[in-house]
């Protein structure tokens, strides 16, 4: 992964006359288990070979000077005035600063350069990667001794407060805890996790990027979360032990939520997605990628029809690979309303697949298709 460390060092020296600490934090994929994390369910993510980079060094005053290489933009402030800005990217960094301040960590001023190669808006969670890189870098710089799990929680809260997305814990967890060539089987209730080696001889994970990010994404995300909570509240009246959809069954849903068809559909999807993931994990453990792939297609249909967070571009890309022998499984990935589909593809067939899809996608949607062949890598770490 080419992160241009030398260029970052040169730029840092030029702007701030010092040598920085450098931390990288990857984007993530998720094989199956979508919109289950905030319902205390299961997910199966991994960190990828595209990462955000944060270069950082202390200052003698209480200023915070930020520079984003991607945009060629800077944003400066003082530590007594950490507020949201109209610019997008500083929010993820300042959200972390705000969380650290609220928890009483003694920050001083710092200079920070943001770089890296995670595609923005592609649904691989560049925002979580920025948050994790920032909290890790500040922890290194000031020696706060914060544990990795607490850093994950700080990063998630930063997203809630500064980006306004009431996300679950998956993205930040995967970015921080990723391990090369392994997926993470994470229980989002207990936060117990296990690394799963994935053996996919002859296959690659290919992300097909719709190149759209519909503006609905963050508002609808929060609406889904509320709909799930509403379903839980309805079931709780009869079954007080139901604390989240993790505890619910289809029988309980039938009994308590039938009167509200929309809420019913949303909850049904989540309950079944957890079951689907567990079956899929068994296939993965047995090396049965074919059946694992089938579960991915099933998951897509359910999230599209019942949870309704897909969009025509994502559905189109999944539909176009259903009958393709080179593709074992495909589904939309992440929050939805744009971003990528994740595909398990026979390696030798990738160029032809991409060629075929690029042509028809352009014709059908008027958009260019991007693609990324992904490798699974280590989570957040210091490189300098
Ligand atoms: C976004 C959120 C995650 C998760 C996914 C959907 O990526 O940040 O917490 O809910 O959507 O699975």
Short mmCIF file of C-alpha atoms and ligand atoms in Angstrom, two decimals:
data_model
loop_
_atom_site.label_atom_id
_atom_site.label_comp_id
_atom_site.label_asym_id
_atom_site.label_seq_id
_atom_site.Cartn_x
_atom_site.Cartn_y
_atom_site.Cartn_z
CA UNK A 1 0.00 0.00 0.00
CA UNK A 2 1.63 3.20 -1.13
CA UNK A 3 1.13 5.83 1.52
CA UNK A 4 3.82 8.26 0.43
CA UNK A 5 5.52 8.41 3.84
CA UNK A 6 8.48 10.35 2.42
CA UNK A 7 6.22 12.95 0.92
CA UNK A 8 4.35 13.30 4.22
CA UNK A 9 7.62 13.77 6.10
CA UNK A 10 8.75 16.40 3.63
CA UNK A 11 5.44 18.23 3.80
CA UNK A 12 5.41 18.09 7.59
CA UNK A 13 8.91 19.53 7.78
CA UNK A 14 8.00 22.27 5.34
CA UNK A 15 4.81 23.27 7.14
CA UNK A 16 5.74 22.64 10.77
CA UNK A 17 9.55 22.27 10.83
CA UNK A 18 9.57 18.97 12.69
CA UNK A 19 9.51 15.21 12.26
CA UNK A 20 6.11 13.63 13.00
CA UNK A 21 4.84 10.44 14.55
CA UNK A 22 2.94 8.61 11.79
CA UNK A 23 -0.02 6.32 12.38
CA UNK A 24 -2.06 4.46 9.78
CA UNK A 25 -5.56 3.11 10.19
CA UNK A 26 -7.28 1.07 7.49
CA UNK A 27 -10.70 1.13 5.93
CA UNK A 28 -12.86 -1.96 6.40
CA UNK A 29 -14.92 -4.50 4.57
CA UNK A 30 -17.71 -6.58 6.06
CA UNK A 31 -18.39 -10.03 4.66
CA UNK A 32 -21.86 -10.38 6.16
CA UNK A 33 -23.93 -9.01 9.07
CA UNK A 34 -25.11 -5.55 8.09
CA UNK A 35 -27.00 -3.15 10.38
CA UNK A 36 -26.69 -5.74 13.10
CA UNK A 37 -24.01 -4.01 15.18
CA UNK A 38 -26.24 -1.39 16.81
CA UNK A 39 -28.76 -4.15 17.51
CA UNK A 40 -26.18 -6.00 19.61
CA UNK A 41 -25.81 -8.67 16.95
CA UNK A 42 -22.89 -10.15 15.02
CA UNK A 43 -20.63 -8.84 12.26
CA UNK A 44 -17.78 -10.27 10.17
CA UNK A 45 -15.51 -7.38 9.16
CA UNK A 46 -11.82 -7.06 8.31
CA UNK A 47 -9.34 -4.23 7.84
CA UNK A 48 -8.12 -3.64 4.29
CA UNK A 49 -5.05 -2.49 2.39
CA UNK A 50 -6.31 1.06 2.04
CA UNK A 51 -5.54 3.25 4.99
CA UNK A 52 -5.81 6.74 6.40
CA UNK A 53 -2.55 8.25 7.56
CA UNK A 54 -2.13 10.75 10.37
CA UNK A 55 1.19 12.54 10.90
CA UNK A 56 1.32 14.44 14.17
CA UNK A 57 3.65 16.40 16.43
CA UNK A 58 3.30 18.55 19.55
CA UNK A 59 3.26 22.36 19.59
CA UNK A 60 4.33 24.67 22.40
CA UNK A 61 1.01 26.51 22.51
CA UNK A 62 -2.65 25.43 22.58
CA UNK A 63 -3.21 25.66 18.85
CA UNK A 64 -4.41 22.78 16.70
CA UNK A 65 -3.28 23.06 13.08
CA UNK A 66 -4.77 20.58 10.64
CA UNK A 67 -3.98 20.01 6.98
CA UNK A 68 -5.69 17.53 4.60
CA UNK A 69 -3.51 16.47 1.69
CA UNK A 70 -6.45 15.19 -0.33
CA UNK A 71 -8.15 18.57 -0.37
CA UNK A 72 -5.15 20.87 0.03
CA UNK A 73 -7.10 22.54 2.84
CA UNK A 74 -6.11 23.67 6.30
CA UNK A 75 -8.10 24.31 9.44
CA UNK A 76 -6.67 25.95 12.54
CA UNK A 77 -8.18 26.49 15.96
CA UNK A 78 -7.31 26.61 19.65
CA UNK A 79 -8.02 23.87 22.17
CA UNK A 80 -10.50 26.03 24.08
CA UNK A 81 -12.66 26.30 20.96
CA UNK A 82 -13.17 22.80 19.61
CA UNK A 83 -16.34 23.08 17.56
CA UNK A 84 -17.94 21.58 14.47
CA UNK A 85 -17.03 23.36 11.26
CA UNK A 86 -18.72 23.70 7.90
CA UNK A 87 -15.76 21.84 6.39
CA UNK A 88 -16.33 18.11 6.43
CA UNK A 89 -13.01 16.44 7.15
CA UNK A 90 -11.89 18.32 10.30
CA UNK A 91 -15.01 17.05 12.10
CA UNK A 92 -13.68 13.50 12.48
CA UNK A 93 -10.44 14.77 14.02
CA UNK A 94 -12.10 17.38 16.22
CA UNK A 95 -14.70 14.85 17.34
CA UNK A 96 -11.82 12.86 18.83
CA UNK A 97 -10.26 15.92 20.46
CA UNK A 98 -13.65 16.75 21.95
CA UNK A 99 -14.06 13.23 23.36
CA UNK A 100 -10.57 13.26 24.88
CA UNK A 101 -11.22 16.64 26.47
CA UNK A 102 -14.55 15.45 27.88
CA UNK A 103 -12.77 12.48 29.44
CA UNK A 104 -10.23 14.80 31.06
CA UNK A 105 -7.11 13.88 29.06
CA UNK A 106 -4.61 16.77 29.20
CA UNK A 107 -4.13 17.70 25.55
CA UNK A 108 -1.68 20.31 24.34
CA UNK A 109 -1.56 21.94 20.94
CA UNK A 110 -0.50 19.85 17.95
CA UNK A 111 0.10 19.93 14.22
CA UNK A 112 -1.53 17.21 12.14
CA UNK A 113 -1.42 16.19 8.50
CA UNK A 114 -4.13 13.90 7.19
CA UNK A 115 -3.38 11.69 4.20
CA UNK A 116 -3.76 8.15 2.96
CA UNK A 117 -5.52 6.26 0.22
CA UNK A 118 -8.92 5.17 1.54
CA UNK A 119 -11.51 6.07 -1.08
CA UNK A 120 -13.91 8.64 0.42
CA UNK A 121 -17.65 7.94 0.25
CA UNK A 122 -17.10 4.42 -1.08
CA UNK A 123 -18.55 2.75 2.01
CA UNK A 124 -15.27 1.39 3.37
CA UNK A 125 -15.50 3.69 6.34
CA UNK A 126 -12.90 6.32 5.73
CA UNK A 127 -14.46 8.27 8.60
CA UNK A 128 -13.85 5.50 11.14
CA UNK A 129 -10.30 5.21 9.81
CA UNK A 130 -9.69 8.93 10.37
CA UNK A 131 -11.12 8.71 13.88
CA UNK A 132 -9.06 5.64 14.80
CA UNK A 133 -5.86 7.06 13.32
CA UNK A 134 -6.37 10.32 15.20
CA UNK A 135 -7.12 8.82 18.60
CA UNK A 136 -4.23 6.36 18.25
CA UNK A 137 -1.83 9.12 17.19
CA UNK A 138 -2.85 11.42 20.06
CA UNK A 139 -2.54 8.54 22.50
CA UNK A 140 1.01 7.88 21.23
CA UNK A 141 1.95 11.55 21.19
CA UNK A 142 0.82 12.35 24.73
CA UNK A 143 1.26 8.90 26.27
CA UNK A 144 -2.27 8.68 27.65
CA UNK A 145 -2.20 4.88 27.92
CA UNK A 146 -5.70 4.40 26.52
CA UNK A 147 -6.55 0.78 25.66
CA UNK A 148 -7.43 -0.17 22.10
CA UNK A 149 -11.00 -0.98 23.06
CA UNK A 150 -11.45 2.39 24.75
CA UNK A 151 -10.00 4.08 21.68
CA UNK A 152 -12.63 2.29 19.60
CA UNK A 153 -15.38 3.55 21.90
CA UNK A 154 -14.00 7.10 21.80
CA UNK A 155 -13.92 6.94 17.99
CA UNK A 156 -17.50 5.69 17.81
CA UNK A 157 -18.71 8.45 20.14
CA UNK A 158 -16.87 11.04 18.05
CA UNK A 159 -18.87 9.86 15.04
CA UNK A 160 -22.13 10.17 17.01
CA UNK A 161 -21.42 13.65 18.32
CA UNK A 162 -19.53 15.34 15.51
CA UNK A 163 -20.77 13.55 12.39
CA UNK A 164 -24.28 12.98 13.76
CA UNK A 165 -24.42 9.35 12.63
CA UNK A 166 -25.55 7.06 15.44
CA UNK A 167 -23.31 4.27 14.14
CA UNK A 168 -22.63 0.93 15.77
CA UNK A 169 -19.17 -0.21 16.76
CA UNK A 170 -18.20 -2.33 13.73
CA UNK A 171 -16.24 0.15 11.62
CA UNK A 172 -14.05 1.55 14.36
CA UNK A 173 -13.53 -1.92 15.82
CA UNK A 174 -12.44 -3.39 12.49
CA UNK A 175 -10.14 -0.49 11.69
CA UNK A 176 -8.43 -0.75 15.09
CA UNK A 177 -8.37 -4.52 15.63
CA UNK A 178 -7.91 -5.85 12.07
CA UNK A 179 -5.36 -8.62 11.46
CA UNK A 180 -3.70 -9.60 8.23
CA UNK A 181 -5.57 -12.33 6.32
CA UNK A 182 -8.21 -12.71 9.01
CA UNK A 183 -11.78 -11.63 9.40
CA UNK A 184 -13.08 -10.67 12.83
CA UNK A 185 -16.10 -12.46 14.14
CA UNK A 186 -17.40 -9.86 16.57
CA UNK A 187 -20.25 -10.13 19.03
CA UNK A 188 -21.41 -6.53 19.29
CA UNK A 189 -23.09 -7.15 22.64
CA UNK A 190 -20.27 -8.66 24.68
CA UNK A 191 -17.54 -7.30 22.37
CA UNK A 192 -15.97 -10.74 22.43
CA UNK A 193 -14.22 -11.46 19.18
CA UNK A 194 -12.36 -14.14 17.35
CA UNK A 195 -10.08 -13.99 14.34
CA UNK A 196 -11.12 -16.25 11.52
CA UNK A 197 -8.47 -17.11 8.93
CA UNK A 198 -10.04 -16.96 5.51
CA UNK A 199 -8.85 -19.43 2.99
CA UNK A 200 -10.09 -18.50 -0.42
CA UNK A 201 -7.72 -20.14 -2.84
CA UNK A 202 -8.16 -18.72 -6.30
CA UNK A 203 -10.66 -16.13 -5.09
CA UNK A 204 -10.37 -12.43 -4.37
CA UNK A 205 -12.55 -9.92 -2.61
CA UNK A 206 -13.53 -7.28 -5.13
CA UNK A 207 -15.36 -4.11 -4.22
CA UNK A 208 -17.43 -2.60 -6.99
CA UNK A 209 -17.94 1.07 -6.28
CA UNK A 210 -21.24 2.54 -7.49
CA UNK A 211 -19.65 5.97 -7.38
CA UNK A 212 -22.74 7.35 -5.67
CA UNK A 213 -23.38 8.41 -2.11
CA UNK A 214 -27.00 9.42 -1.73
CA UNK A 215 -27.62 12.21 0.73
CA UNK A 216 -30.21 10.07 2.53
CA UNK A 217 -27.49 7.92 4.02
CA UNK A 218 -27.02 9.48 7.44
CA UNK A 219 -30.63 10.49 8.12
CA UNK A 220 -32.06 7.15 7.01
CA UNK A 221 -29.38 5.36 9.04
CA UNK A 222 -30.61 7.03 12.20
CA UNK A 223 -34.23 6.35 11.23
CA UNK A 224 -33.47 2.61 10.88
CA UNK A 225 -31.93 2.61 14.30
CA UNK A 226 -35.08 4.19 15.76
CA UNK A 227 -37.30 1.71 13.96
CA UNK A 228 -35.38 -1.16 15.53
CA UNK A 229 -35.71 0.46 18.94
CA UNK A 230 -39.45 0.83 18.40
CA UNK A 231 -39.72 -2.89 17.60
CA UNK A 232 -37.81 -3.73 20.78
CA UNK A 233 -40.10 -1.50 22.85
CA UNK A 234 -43.18 -3.24 21.42
CA UNK A 235 -41.81 -6.70 22.22
CA UNK A 236 -40.66 -5.62 25.65
CA UNK A 237 -44.22 -5.05 26.81
CA UNK A 238 -44.81 -8.77 26.60
CA UNK A 239 -41.23 -9.98 26.92
CA UNK A 240 -39.33 -7.73 29.34
CA UNK A 241 -36.13 -9.73 28.79
CA UNK A 242 -35.86 -8.41 25.23
CA UNK A 243 -33.26 -5.65 25.56
CA UNK A 244 -32.34 -5.48 21.88
CA UNK A 245 -33.17 -7.31 18.65
CA UNK A 246 -30.45 -9.75 19.64
CA UNK A 247 -32.88 -11.21 22.17
CA UNK A 248 -35.88 -11.30 19.85
CA UNK A 249 -37.24 -14.18 17.76
CA UNK A 250 -39.53 -14.21 14.74
CA UNK A 251 -42.23 -15.72 16.98
CA UNK A 252 -42.06 -12.75 19.34
CA UNK A 253 -42.16 -10.41 16.38
CA UNK A 254 -45.23 -12.15 14.98
CA UNK A 255 -46.93 -11.84 18.30
CA UNK A 256 -46.10 -8.24 19.15
CA UNK A 257 -45.23 -6.21 16.05
CA UNK A 258 -47.64 -7.40 13.33
CA UNK A 259 -49.73 -4.26 13.77
CA UNK A 260 -46.88 -2.13 12.43
CA UNK A 261 -45.80 -3.65 9.12
CA UNK A 262 -42.89 -1.30 8.51
CA UNK A 263 -41.35 -1.89 11.93
CA UNK A 264 -42.03 -5.60 11.46
CA UNK A 265 -40.07 -5.72 8.20
CA UNK A 266 -37.09 -3.87 9.64
CA UNK A 267 -36.87 -6.09 12.71
CA UNK A 268 -37.39 -9.26 10.71
CA UNK A 269 -34.42 -8.40 8.55
CA UNK A 270 -32.14 -7.87 11.57
CA UNK A 271 -33.22 -11.03 13.39
CA UNK A 272 -32.72 -13.12 10.25
CA UNK A 273 -29.44 -11.47 9.33
CA UNK A 274 -27.96 -12.64 12.63
CA UNK A 275 -29.09 -16.19 11.93
CA UNK A 276 -27.80 -15.95 8.35
CA UNK A 277 -24.40 -14.77 9.57
CA UNK A 278 -24.07 -17.67 11.93
CA UNK A 279 -24.88 -20.15 9.20
CA UNK A 280 -22.49 -18.38 6.86
CA UNK A 281 -19.71 -18.60 9.47
CA UNK A 282 -20.17 -22.35 9.64
CA UNK A 283 -19.73 -22.55 5.87
CA UNK A 284 -16.65 -20.37 6.08
CA UNK A 285 -15.13 -22.54 8.79
CA UNK A 286 -15.78 -25.61 6.63
CA UNK A 287 -14.17 -23.92 3.62
CA UNK A 288 -17.49 -24.02 1.77
CA UNK A 289 -17.25 -20.69 -0.01
CA UNK A 290 -19.96 -21.62 -2.47
CA UNK A 291 -22.63 -21.78 0.22
CA UNK A 292 -21.11 -18.82 2.00
CA UNK A 293 -21.56 -16.86 -1.22
CA UNK A 294 -25.20 -17.90 -1.46
CA UNK A 295 -25.79 -16.41 1.97
CA UNK A 296 -24.31 -13.14 0.69
CA UNK A 297 -26.86 -12.98 -2.13
CA UNK A 298 -29.65 -13.80 0.32
CA UNK A 299 -28.40 -11.08 2.63
CA UNK A 300 -28.50 -8.57 -0.20
CA UNK A 301 -32.06 -9.39 -1.13
CA UNK A 302 -33.19 -9.06 2.45
CA UNK A 303 -31.42 -5.78 3.13
CA UNK A 304 -32.72 -4.36 -0.12
CA UNK A 305 -36.35 -5.46 0.19
CA UNK A 306 -36.96 -5.49 3.93
CA UNK A 307 -34.49 -3.06 5.42
CA UNK A 308 -34.57 -0.81 2.36
CA UNK A 309 -31.14 0.76 2.61
CA UNK A 310 -29.96 -0.30 -0.84
CA UNK A 311 -30.40 1.80 -3.98
CA UNK A 312 -30.83 1.14 -7.69
CA UNK A 313 -27.11 1.31 -8.42
CA UNK A 314 -26.24 -1.28 -5.74
CA UNK A 315 -29.12 -3.56 -6.76
CA UNK A 316 -28.04 -3.33 -10.38
CA UNK A 317 -24.47 -4.39 -9.61
CA UNK A 318 -25.62 -7.36 -7.53
CA UNK A 319 -28.19 -8.42 -10.13
CA UNK A 320 -25.60 -8.35 -12.89
CA UNK A 321 -23.32 -10.87 -11.15
CA UNK A 322 -25.97 -13.30 -9.89
CA UNK A 323 -25.69 -15.62 -12.88
CA UNK A 324 -21.96 -15.14 -13.40
CA UNK A 325 -20.01 -18.31 -12.57
CA UNK A 326 -16.97 -16.26 -11.68
CA UNK A 327 -18.80 -14.57 -8.79
CA UNK A 328 -19.58 -16.76 -5.78
CA UNK A 329 -21.29 -14.15 -3.68
CA UNK A 330 -22.20 -10.48 -3.75
CA UNK A 331 -24.11 -7.97 -1.69
CA UNK A 332 -24.19 -4.32 -0.78
CA UNK A 333 -21.79 -3.45 2.01
CA UNK A 334 -21.95 -1.02 4.91
CA UNK A 335 -24.61 1.55 5.70
CA UNK A 336 -26.11 1.58 2.19
CA UNK A 337 -27.53 4.25 -0.16
CA UNK A 338 -24.43 4.03 -2.30
CA UNK A 339 -20.85 2.96 -1.79
CA UNK A 340 -19.71 -0.52 -2.79
CA UNK A 341 -20.88 -4.03 -3.31
CA UNK A 342 -18.59 -6.74 -1.96
CA UNK A 343 -17.99 -9.67 -4.32
CA UNK A 344 -16.14 -12.97 -4.04
CA UNK A 345 -14.64 -13.42 -7.48
CA UNK A 346 -12.47 -16.05 -9.19
CA UNK A 347 -9.15 -14.32 -9.57
CA UNK A 348 -8.53 -15.02 -13.23
CA UNK A 349 -11.96 -13.70 -14.16
CA UNK A 350 -11.60 -10.27 -12.55
CA UNK A 351 -10.44 -8.27 -15.61
CA UNK A 352 -13.23 -9.62 -17.82
CA UNK A 353 -15.83 -9.07 -15.11
CA UNK A 354 -14.79 -5.50 -14.53
CA UNK A 355 -14.77 -4.82 -18.25
CA UNK A 356 -18.24 -6.24 -18.73
CA UNK A 357 -19.73 -4.44 -15.76
CA UNK A 358 -18.10 -1.09 -16.49
CA UNK A 359 -19.72 -1.00 -19.91
CA UNK A 360 -23.24 -1.93 -18.86
CA UNK A 361 -23.11 0.12 -15.65
CA UNK A 362 -22.18 3.23 -17.60
CA UNK A 363 -24.99 2.58 -20.03
CA UNK A 364 -27.60 1.85 -17.37
CA UNK A 365 -26.68 4.46 -14.75
CA UNK A 366 -24.59 6.98 -16.67
CA UNK A 367 -21.80 6.53 -14.15
CA UNK A 368 -18.27 5.22 -14.16
CA UNK A 369 -17.68 2.05 -12.19
CA UNK A 370 -14.65 1.89 -9.92
CA UNK A 371 -13.31 -1.31 -8.48
CA UNK A 372 -10.86 -2.33 -5.78
CA UNK A 373 -9.28 -5.76 -5.40
CA UNK A 374 -8.85 -5.98 -1.65
CA UNK A 375 -6.27 -7.60 0.59
CA UNK A 376 -6.88 -8.02 4.32
CA UNK A 377 -4.34 -6.24 6.49
CA UNK A 378 -3.47 -5.25 10.05
CA UNK A 379 -5.48 -2.65 11.95
CA UNK A 380 -4.35 0.72 13.33
CA UNK A 381 -0.62 0.93 14.01
CA UNK A 382 2.29 3.30 14.16
CA UNK A 383 4.64 3.30 11.18
CA UNK A 384 7.05 6.01 12.34
C1 LIG B 1 -22.16 1.89 8.90
C2 LIG B 1 -22.00 2.05 10.40
C3 LIG B 1 -21.75 0.70 11.08
C4 LIG B 1 -22.76 -0.33 10.64
C5 LIG B 1 -22.91 -0.35 9.13
C6 LIG B 1 -24.02 -1.25 8.67
O1 LIG B 1 -20.96 1.50 8.31
O2 LIG B 1 -20.97 2.94 10.72
O3 LIG B 1 -21.75 0.86 12.48
O4 LIG B 1 -23.98 -0.14 11.28
O5 LIG B 1 -23.15 0.93 8.60
O6 LIG B 1 -23.75 -2.56 9.00
#
